Amino acid sequence: MEYPFSEIERKWQANWRNSRVFNAQDVCAKPKYYVLSMFPYPSGILHIGHASNYSIGDAVTRLKLMEGYNVMQPMGYDSFGMPAENYAILHNSHPRLTTEENIAAMRIQFDGMGFGLDWEREVSTCRPEYYHWGQYIFKKMYEQGIVYRKKSYQNWCDECQTVLANEQVEDGHCWRCGTDVLQKELEQWYFRITDYAEELLDFSGVIDWPEKVMTMQKNWIGKSTGTRIEFPMQDGTESIAVFTTRPDTIYGVTFMAVPPEHPLVQKWLTDDPSNTELHDFCQRVINEDKILRTAEDKPKEGIFSGHNCINPLNGDMVQIWVTNYVLMDYGTGAVMAVPAHDQRDYDFAQKYNIPLKLVIQNPEQNLSLDTMQAAYTEAGIMTNSAQFDGRDSVESKTAISEWIEANNWGKRTHTYRIRDWGISRQRYWGNPIPIIHCPDCGVVLVPDEDLPVLLPDNVQVGKTTSNPLLSVPEWLNVPCPQCGKAARRETDTMDTFVDSSWYFARYADPKNEKLPFSPENAEYWLPVDQYIGGVEHAVMHLLYARFIHKFMRDLGWVKSDEPFARLLTQGMVLKDGAKMSKSKGNVVDPQYIIDRFGADTLRVFLLFASPPEKDVEWNDDAVMGAFRFLNRIWRLIETNIDAIRQGLEYTAEPSELSPEFRELLYSSHITVKKWLEDSLHRMQYNTAIAVTMEHLNKCTSIKDTTQLSNAELAVYAEACGIIPQLLYPFAPHIAEELWEMIGCTEMLHECGLPGYDEKYLQKDSITYVIQVNGKVRGKMDVAADATEDTLRSTALSIDNVIKALEGLTVRKVIIIPQKMISIAASK
RNA sequence: GCGAAAGUGGCGGAAUUGGCAGACGCGCUGGACUUAGGAUCCAGUAGGUUACACCUGUAGGGGUUCGAGUCCCCUCUUUCGCACCA
């Protein structure tokens, strides 16, 4: 017999909706708790990964409700972007229609899982009432100087027909479709995330984030500390700046390496068009694919520029080489090459017969230029370095930098690997950038009263060679808001990561028609107390959102420094050890599981299989196990309902109970204690469910409840009665139904957390384990208040212990209170 | 190459501060019952063994300790991140 899960699930989903259980109040005497799972792209189908992620968030939500918080768990859709555009093309429809259809379909599936979501706060990034405020934020950023436009080489995905930000290129491939990324020169819009680089390195504003994510962000930002030094040109015209983290090697500079894009190189080419050799080399390198060019195994190439500069510290003349191994957009775009102490410079110098100069001596093993096979990159003793000779190279970094600063040759500084965020996308289905280009006034912001710039519907979607919005003249051509002359709209749309960088704040005030959100609501709800999502967003979404949040804080819109106080990066659901995907044919449809076993079974399976941050291996048999577990609970309570109802009228004291019922009473209280620890404090839902199963086994071991005494009934009723509470965060439908069956009239979230009483956890006798030299040799039950002397003598009188001690002398007896006695003995 | 995390039965996983390794579930073995079920109940399930006892065992090797899955050192494997960043 299966319990009627289908009926129960429908019933409670309707009850929660009608009672507005999950509609959070903006004004409330209770403390707030904001639970947020990363919103999905509306594919139309809730897949098992969604079911898994949102089951975690829902467990947090229901636990916090039980704990007495005013909980908000909103949901929305990240509905702009390439997938929607492609999906519409595939179905010969329009993304607006397909997206709204998909959203409606997903909503039904979310409800079918029984998630406690506040649907009155739903946002969808492709709707004008949302993207209006993205445009507004763009304008504010523009006014604050955080937005600028620049022409340069961009990461271009030919498949997606758009540029990509640096964060969105993985190993030279598009993060979305895997196509090789090309370089294309384009003019596009940037957000100055680098202005916040230093602050983004600081995570002191978060309460609990995985170390891994913080490390990934820190590495991405890539701060390095060093010295910027000006090398004057030999002809005295200007100078060339380098950034180095190794000022201690500056006396070892034997050449200067610059990329062909370097402004000085470009100037030389213009000044001397006859230098075809240099010209050809530069052209060839510039046109080469950036990813290939920067690959580590790429052979180093270069050409002498014909120009020299001067090492300001020792007056040495230094040849400037144009090379393929220096990056224009890192540091100053020029490198002081020290081939004796840098492997890259060494490789280059070997190839072009450039001399080496040894300036750091290995204290362990004397180095000689004649025998060196590789650069010596370690620390050591300085040599050939004027007044710094004989000093430790690490310590001398400061001294040399100070010397450089004192002589005005340069100064200490930092450099970051992170670049500004390129947010232009040459696609249709995104938020229009609220800019008008006027031939006279230049770049003009669309006035607030004209926002939002609506995305036109009548666009030719499909693969176009140019930006799709160019094909809509009635949208494109507008009068300039300043001078009224004919002007054109910006046709780039924003990266969808812009839309998702502030949605968590919009949930605080989702219907605001005057502002993105009111500062009062934002102050109440932010930061998000528990954020849940995939680790794949560690350096994309999570970094962008922190950046935009800090910008909004600087505007005074939000008060907190960080948007997400706690972050949980949940694992994936795997099948046969691999991520589920259509191409592998290993997809499990959650709807099938819901239809056959119910949403509660699916949720229990997903949460029980492993801790939330780890991957879950799909297992059909284990799903059955979860189903059997819920059926056993159902049967327990249904068949003993009279005893339970009756028992709730009575109370019991341990002294009047048989050992069996004393054990059951203990189980009720220890289970609640462990469950609270596991679920509320550790977020280890797998073990919280395990202790519930263990307790269930205790309850079902009592077979006949018709002959129980009043005291026994009381214990039994309590034992069975806590089970719905323990189940509620994970299997809420069956929990509510059983709770009602027992006779409780309030819904479970109103009843508080289950409680336990320490007095029932006190045992009058304790089982001690006795070890001899680290091996278990016996056990004994001793009164809880036994003295150390009693413990020692009792332990030493056990037959097995005596046997183990034969021929040995006891050296030491260690007593671990409540647990064990360890005897150290030797001959 | 650099950095991080991890490695526990046939499987997923427990063991929160060093204190009975393998909780709980799956699978498997045997039994009971039967309205023969994707059922339920009972017993067993790390390996070895002369089986109420003992020996071995948490990737491998060494160490600290009365006591190590847990702490320290070395090695191996896997996963993830970064990878000419000066």
PDB file of N, CA and C in Angstrom, chain A residues 266-330:
ATOM      1  N   GLN A 266      53.974  51.701 -32.179  1.00  0.00           N
ATOM      2  CA  GLN A 266      53.068  52.250 -33.190  1.00  0.00           C
ATOM      3  C   GLN A 266      53.606  53.584 -33.711  1.00  0.00           C
ATOM      4  N   LYS A 267      54.163  54.367 -32.814  1.00  0.00           N
ATOM      5  CA  LYS A 267      54.716  55.679 -33.201  1.00  0.00           C
ATOM      6  C   LYS A 267      55.919  55.487 -34.124  1.00  0.00           C
ATOM      7  N   TRP A 268      56.781  54.547 -33.776  1.00  0.00           N
ATOM      8  CA  TRP A 268      57.979  54.298 -34.603  1.00  0.00           C
ATOM      9  C   TRP A 268      57.565  53.862 -36.007  1.00  0.00           C
ATOM     10  N   LEU A 269      56.508  53.045 -36.039  1.00  0.00           N
ATOM     11  CA  LEU A 269      56.062  52.562 -37.349  1.00  0.00           C
ATOM     12  C   LEU A 269      55.555  53.723 -38.201  1.00  0.00           C
ATOM     13  N   THR A 270      54.838  54.614 -37.560  1.00  0.00           N
ATOM     14  CA  THR A 270      54.315  55.779 -38.292  1.00  0.00           C
ATOM     15  C   THR A 270      55.465  56.678 -38.732  1.00  0.00           C
ATOM     16  N   ASP A 271      56.415  56.897 -37.819  1.00  0.00           N
ATOM     17  CA  ASP A 271      57.535  57.790 -38.120  1.00  0.00           C
ATOM     18  C   ASP A 271      58.431  57.239 -39.211  1.00  0.00           C
ATOM     19  N   ASP A 272      58.535  55.929 -39.279  1.00  0.00           N
ATOM     20  CA  ASP A 272      59.483  55.319 -40.220  1.00  0.00           C
ATOM     21  C   ASP A 272      58.811  54.189 -40.982  1.00  0.00           C
ATOM     22  N   PRO A 273      57.966  54.538 -41.961  1.00  0.00           N
ATOM     23  CA  PRO A 273      57.243  53.501 -42.705  1.00  0.00           C
ATOM     24  C   PRO A 273      58.169  52.610 -43.522  1.00  0.00           C
ATOM     25  N   SER A 274      59.423  53.013 -43.681  1.00  0.00           N
ATOM     26  CA  SER A 274      60.341  52.237 -44.514  1.00  0.00           C
ATOM     27  C   SER A 274      60.838  50.969 -43.803  1.00  0.00           C
ATOM     28  N   ASN A 275      60.640  50.908 -42.485  1.00  0.00           N
ATOM     29  CA  ASN A 275      61.120  49.728 -41.746  1.00  0.00           C
ATOM     30  C   ASN A 275      60.138  48.575 -41.931  1.00  0.00           C
ATOM     31  N   THR A 276      60.176  47.978 -43.109  1.00  0.00           N
ATOM     32  CA  THR A 276      59.184  46.953 -43.447  1.00  0.00           C
ATOM     33  C   THR A 276      59.327  45.710 -42.596  1.00  0.00           C
ATOM     34  N   GLU A 277      60.535  45.404 -42.192  1.00  0.00           N
ATOM     35  CA  GLU A 277      60.754  44.202 -41.392  1.00  0.00           C
ATOM     36  C   GLU A 277      59.979  44.280 -40.068  1.00  0.00           C
ATOM     37  N   LEU A 278      60.133  45.435 -39.409  1.00  0.00           N
ATOM     38  CA  LEU A 278      59.434  45.660 -38.143  1.00  0.00           C
ATOM     39  C   LEU A 278      57.923  45.710 -38.390  1.00  0.00           C
ATOM     40  N   HIS A 279      57.569  46.414 -39.449  1.00  0.00           N
ATOM     41  CA  HIS A 279      56.158  46.562 -39.787  1.00  0.00           C
ATOM     42  C   HIS A 279      55.493  45.196 -40.006  1.00  0.00           C
ATOM     43  N   ASP A 280      56.145  44.362 -40.782  1.00  0.00           N
ATOM     44  CA  ASP A 280      55.587  43.036 -41.084  1.00  0.00           C
ATOM     45  C   ASP A 280      55.457  42.183 -39.822  1.00  0.00           C
ATOM     46  N   PHE A 281      56.500  42.244 -39.007  1.00  0.00           N
ATOM     47  CA  PHE A 281      56.459  41.460 -37.779  1.00  0.00           C
ATOM     48  C   PHE A 281      55.265  41.884 -36.911  1.00  0.00           C
ATOM     49  N   CYS A 282      55.098  43.186 -36.760  1.00  0.00           N
ATOM     50  CA  CYS A 282      54.018  43.689 -35.907  1.00  0.00           C
ATOM     51  C   CYS A 282      52.652  43.277 -36.464  1.00  0.00           C
ATOM     52  N   GLN A 283      52.484  43.434 -37.751  1.00  0.00           N
ATOM     53  CA  GLN A 283      51.218  43.065 -38.372  1.00  0.00           C
ATOM     54  C   GLN A 283      50.886  41.598 -38.117  1.00  0.00           C
ATOM     55  N   ARG A 284      51.898  40.762 -38.325  1.00  0.00           N
ATOM     56  CA  ARG A 284      51.690  39.328 -38.202  1.00  0.00           C
ATOM     57  C   ARG A 284      51.276  38.960 -36.761  1.00  0.00           C
ATOM     58  N   VAL A 285      51.991  39.520 -35.789  1.00  0.00           N
ATOM     59  CA  VAL A 285      51.701  39.169 -34.387  1.00  0.00           C
ATOM     60  C   VAL A 285      50.340  39.713 -33.958  1.00  0.00           C
ATOM     61  N   ILE A 286      50.048  40.949 -34.374  1.00  0.00           N
ATOM     62  CA  ILE A 286      48.774  41.550 -33.959  1.00  0.00           C
ATOM     63  C   ILE A 286      47.599  40.733 -34.507  1.00  0.00           C
ATOM     64  N   ASN A 287      47.747  40.260 -35.740  1.00  0.00           N
ATOM     65  CA  ASN A 287      46.637  39.535 -36.342  1.00  0.00           C
ATOM     66  C   ASN A 287      46.497  38.101 -35.844  1.00  0.00           C
ATOM     67  N   GLU A 288      47.510  37.661 -35.148  1.00  0.00           N
ATOM     68  CA  GLU A 288      47.456  36.288 -34.669  1.00  0.00           C
ATOM     69  C   GLU A 288      46.425  36.176 -33.542  1.00  0.00           C
ATOM     70  N   ASP A 289      45.809  35.048 -33.465  1.00  0.00           N
ATOM     71  CA  ASP A 289      44.800  34.819 -32.429  1.00  0.00           C
ATOM     72  C   ASP A 289      45.407  35.029 -31.044  1.00  0.00           C
ATOM     73  N   LYS A 290      44.698  35.820 -30.223  1.00  0.00           N
ATOM     74  CA  LYS A 290      45.250  36.197 -28.921  1.00  0.00           C
ATOM     75  C   LYS A 290      45.435  34.972 -28.005  1.00  0.00           C
ATOM     76  N   ILE A 291      44.514  34.039 -28.109  1.00  0.00           N
ATOM     77  CA  ILE A 291      44.597  32.873 -27.244  1.00  0.00           C
ATOM     78  C   ILE A 291      45.829  32.045 -27.604  1.00  0.00           C
ATOM     79  N   LEU A 292      46.016  31.829 -28.919  1.00  0.00           N
ATOM     80  CA  LEU A 292      47.190  31.074 -29.360  1.00  0.00           C
ATOM     81  C   LEU A 292      48.471  31.810 -28.989  1.00  0.00           C
ATOM     82  N   ARG A 293      48.408  33.108 -29.164  1.00  0.00           N
ATOM     83  CA  ARG A 293      49.596  33.915 -28.933  1.00  0.00           C
ATOM     84  C   ARG A 293      50.028  33.864 -27.476  1.00  0.00           C
ATOM     85  N   THR A 294      49.068  33.764 -26.587  1.00  0.00           N
ATOM     86  CA  THR A 294      49.419  33.792 -25.175  1.00  0.00           C
ATOM     87  C   THR A 294      49.532  32.395 -24.556  1.00  0.00           C
ATOM     88  N   ALA A 295      49.428  31.374 -25.393  1.00  0.00           N
ATOM     89  CA  ALA A 295      49.586  30.020 -24.856  1.00  0.00           C
ATOM     90  C   ALA A 295      51.016  29.848 -24.348  1.00  0.00           C
ATOM     91  N   GLU A 296      51.149  29.072 -23.284  1.00  0.00           N
ATOM     92  CA  GLU A 296      52.454  28.985 -22.630  1.00  0.00           C
ATOM     93  C   GLU A 296      53.509  28.325 -23.514  1.00  0.00           C
ATOM     94  N   ASP A 297      53.079  27.385 -24.328  1.00  0.00           N
ATOM     95  CA  ASP A 297      54.060  26.668 -25.139  1.00  0.00           C
ATOM     96  C   ASP A 297      54.358  27.384 -26.465  1.00  0.00           C
ATOM     97  N   LYS A 298      53.805  28.576 -26.628  1.00  0.00           N
ATOM     98  CA  LYS A 298      54.033  29.350 -27.859  1.00  0.00           C
ATOM     99  C   LYS A 298      55.506  29.772 -27.924  1.00  0.00           C
ATOM    100  N   PRO A 299      56.206  29.453 -29.030  1.00  0.00           N
ATOM    101  CA  PRO A 299      57.606  29.881 -29.120  1.00  0.00           C
ATOM    102  C   PRO A 299      57.713  31.408 -29.093  1.00  0.00           C
ATOM    103  N   LYS A 300      58.722  31.857 -28.382  1.00  0.00           N
ATOM    104  CA  LYS A 300      58.903  33.310 -28.277  1.00  0.00           C
ATOM    105  C   LYS A 300      59.578  33.839 -29.530  1.00  0.00           C
ATOM    106  N   GLU A 301      59.077  34.965 -29.991  1.00  0.00           N
ATOM    107  CA  GLU A 301      59.640  35.582 -31.172  1.00  0.00           C
ATOM    108  C   GLU A 301      59.794  37.065 -30.917  1.00  0.00           C
ATOM    109  N   GLY A 302      60.684  37.695 -31.678  1.00  0.00           N
ATOM    110  CA  GLY A 302      60.844  39.127 -31.512  1.00  0.00           C
ATOM    111  C   GLY A 302      61.757  39.707 -32.563  1.00  0.00           C
ATOM    112  N   ILE A 303      61.853  41.013 -32.505  1.00  0.00           N
ATOM    113  CA  ILE A 303      62.700  41.704 -33.469  1.00  0.00           C
ATOM    114  C   ILE A 303      63.212  42.966 -32.784  1.00  0.00           C
ATOM    115  N   PHE A 304      64.484  43.296 -33.043  1.00  0.00           N
ATOM    116  CA  PHE A 304      65.048  44.505 -32.442  1.00  0.00           C
ATOM    117  C   PHE A 304      64.383  45.720 -33.072  1.00  0.00           C
ATOM    118  N   SER A 305      63.941  46.643 -32.249  1.00  0.00           N
ATOM    119  CA  SER A 305      63.178  47.792 -32.758  1.00  0.00           C
ATOM    120  C   SER A 305      64.080  48.854 -33.376  1.00  0.00           C
ATOM    121  N   GLY A 306      65.377  48.778 -33.077  1.00  0.00           N
ATOM    122  CA  GLY A 306      66.282  49.822 -33.548  1.00  0.00           C
ATOM    123  C   GLY A 306      66.366  50.983 -32.562  1.00  0.00           C
ATOM    124  N   HIS A 307      65.663  50.845 -31.445  1.00  0.00           N
ATOM    125  CA  HIS A 307      65.683  51.924 -30.447  1.00  0.00           C
ATOM    126  C   HIS A 307      66.234  51.382 -29.133  1.00  0.00           C
ATOM    127  N   ASN A 308      66.816  52.289 -28.355  1.00  0.00           N
ATOM    128  CA  ASN A 308      67.398  51.905 -27.079  1.00  0.00           C
ATOM    129  C   ASN A 308      66.883  52.810 -25.973  1.00  0.00           C
ATOM    130  N   CYS A 309      66.926  52.262 -24.771  1.00  0.00           N
ATOM    131  CA  CYS A 309      66.636  53.112 -23.615  1.00  0.00           C
ATOM    132  C   CYS A 309      67.751  52.926 -22.595  1.00  0.00           C
ATOM    133  N   ILE A 310      67.644  53.653 -21.494  1.00  0.00           N
ATOM    134  CA  ILE A 310      68.718  53.671 -20.505  1.00  0.00           C
ATOM    135  C   ILE A 310      68.186  53.156 -19.175  1.00  0.00           C
ATOM    136  N   ASN A 311      68.939  52.216 -18.595  1.00  0.00           N
ATOM    137  CA  ASN A 311      68.601  51.760 -17.240  1.00  0.00           C
ATOM    138  C   ASN A 311      68.982  52.878 -16.284  1.00  0.00           C
ATOM    139  N   PRO A 312      67.987  53.504 -15.641  1.00  0.00           N
ATOM    140  CA  PRO A 312      68.308  54.702 -14.855  1.00  0.00           C
ATOM    141  C   PRO A 312      69.232  54.404 -13.678  1.00  0.00           C
ATOM    142  N   LEU A 313      69.287  53.162 -13.223  1.00  0.00           N
ATOM    143  CA  LEU A 313      70.081  52.872 -12.035  1.00  0.00           C
ATOM    144  C   LEU A 313      71.575  52.816 -12.326  1.00  0.00           C
ATOM    145  N   ASN A 314      71.932  52.296 -13.504  1.00  0.00           N
ATOM    146  CA  ASN A 314      73.366  52.171 -13.773  1.00  0.00           C
ATOM    147  C   ASN A 314      73.778  52.807 -15.098  1.00  0.00           C
ATOM    148  N   GLY A 315      72.828  53.416 -15.795  1.00  0.00           N
ATOM    149  CA  GLY A 315      73.161  54.107 -17.042  1.00  0.00           C
ATOM    150  C   GLY A 315      73.421  53.185 -18.220  1.00  0.00           C
ATOM    151  N   ASP A 316      73.197  51.884 -18.058  1.00  0.00           N
ATOM    152  CA  ASP A 316      73.406  50.940 -19.163  1.00  0.00           C
ATOM    153  C   ASP A 316      72.446  51.228 -20.305  1.00  0.00           C
ATOM    154  N   MET A 317      72.944  51.035 -21.515  1.00  0.00           N
ATOM    155  CA  MET A 317      72.068  51.136 -22.665  1.00  0.00           C
ATOM    156  C   MET A 317      71.314  49.812 -22.821  1.00  0.00           C
ATOM    157  N   VAL A 318      70.022  49.891 -23.059  1.00  0.00           N
ATOM    158  CA  VAL A 318      69.195  48.688 -23.145  1.00  0.00           C
ATOM    159  C   VAL A 318      68.456  48.679 -24.478  1.00  0.00           C
ATOM    160  N   GLN A 319      68.626  47.600 -25.232  1.00  0.00           N
ATOM    161  CA  GLN A 319      67.936  47.469 -26.524  1.00  0.00           C
ATOM    162  C   GLN A 319      66.451  47.182 -26.303  1.00  0.00           C
ATOM    163  N   ILE A 320      65.621  47.828 -27.116  1.00  0.00           N
ATOM    164  CA  ILE A 320      64.181  47.557 -27.020  1.00  0.00           C
ATOM    165  C   ILE A 320      63.794  46.574 -28.118  1.00  0.00           C
ATOM    166  N   TRP A 321      63.271  45.437 -27.698  1.00  0.00           N
ATOM    167  CA  TRP A 321      62.828  44.394 -28.626  1.00  0.00           C
ATOM    168  C   TRP A 321      61.301  44.338 -28.657  1.00  0.00           C
ATOM    169  N   VAL A 322      60.789  44.218 -29.869  1.00  0.00           N
ATOM    170  CA  VAL A 322      59.343  44.005 -30.006  1.00  0.00           C
ATOM    171  C   VAL A 322      59.122  42.494 -30.007  1.00  0.00           C
ATOM    172  N   THR A 323      58.246  42.026 -29.121  1.00  0.00           N
ATOM    173  CA  THR A 323      58.114  40.573 -28.947  1.00  0.00           C
ATOM    174  C   THR A 323      56.650  40.142 -28.972  1.00  0.00           C
ATOM    175  N   ASN A 324      56.475  38.858 -29.056  1.00  0.00           N
ATOM    176  CA  ASN A 324      55.110  38.311 -29.028  1.00  0.00           C
ATOM    177  C   ASN A 324      54.722  37.808 -27.643  1.00  0.00           C
ATOM    178  N   TYR A 325      55.586  37.938 -26.656  1.00  0.00           N
ATOM    179  CA  TYR A 325      55.264  37.331 -25.354  1.00  0.00           C
ATOM    180  C   TYR A 325      54.920  38.335 -24.263  1.00  0.00           C
ATOM    181  N   VAL A 326      54.829  39.572 -24.615  1.00  0.00           N
ATOM    182  CA  VAL A 326      54.445  40.573 -23.615  1.00  0.00           C
ATOM    183  C   VAL A 326      53.021  41.044 -23.920  1.00  0.00           C
ATOM    184  N   LEU A 327      52.229  41.196 -22.882  1.00  0.00           N
ATOM    185  CA  LEU A 327      50.830  41.589 -23.052  1.00  0.00           C
ATOM    186  C   LEU A 327      50.681  43.098 -22.908  1.00  0.00           C
ATOM    187  N   MET A 328      49.980  43.695 -23.836  1.00  0.00           N
ATOM    188  CA  MET A 328      49.792  45.144 -23.783  1.00  0.00           C
ATOM    189  C   MET A 328      48.910  45.537 -22.608  1.00  0.00           C
ATOM    190  N   ASP A 329      47.933  44.698 -22.295  1.00  0.00           N
ATOM    191  CA  ASP A 329      46.969  45.144 -21.285  1.00  0.00           C
ATOM    192  C   ASP A 329      47.266  44.647 -19.876  1.00  0.00           C
ATOM    193  N   TYR A 330      48.503  44.348 -19.595  1.00  0.00           N
ATOM    194  CA  TYR A 330      48.860  44.066 -18.207  1.00  0.00           C
ATOM    195  C   TYR A 330      49.977  45.004 -17.792  1.00  0.00           C
TER     196      TYR A 330
END
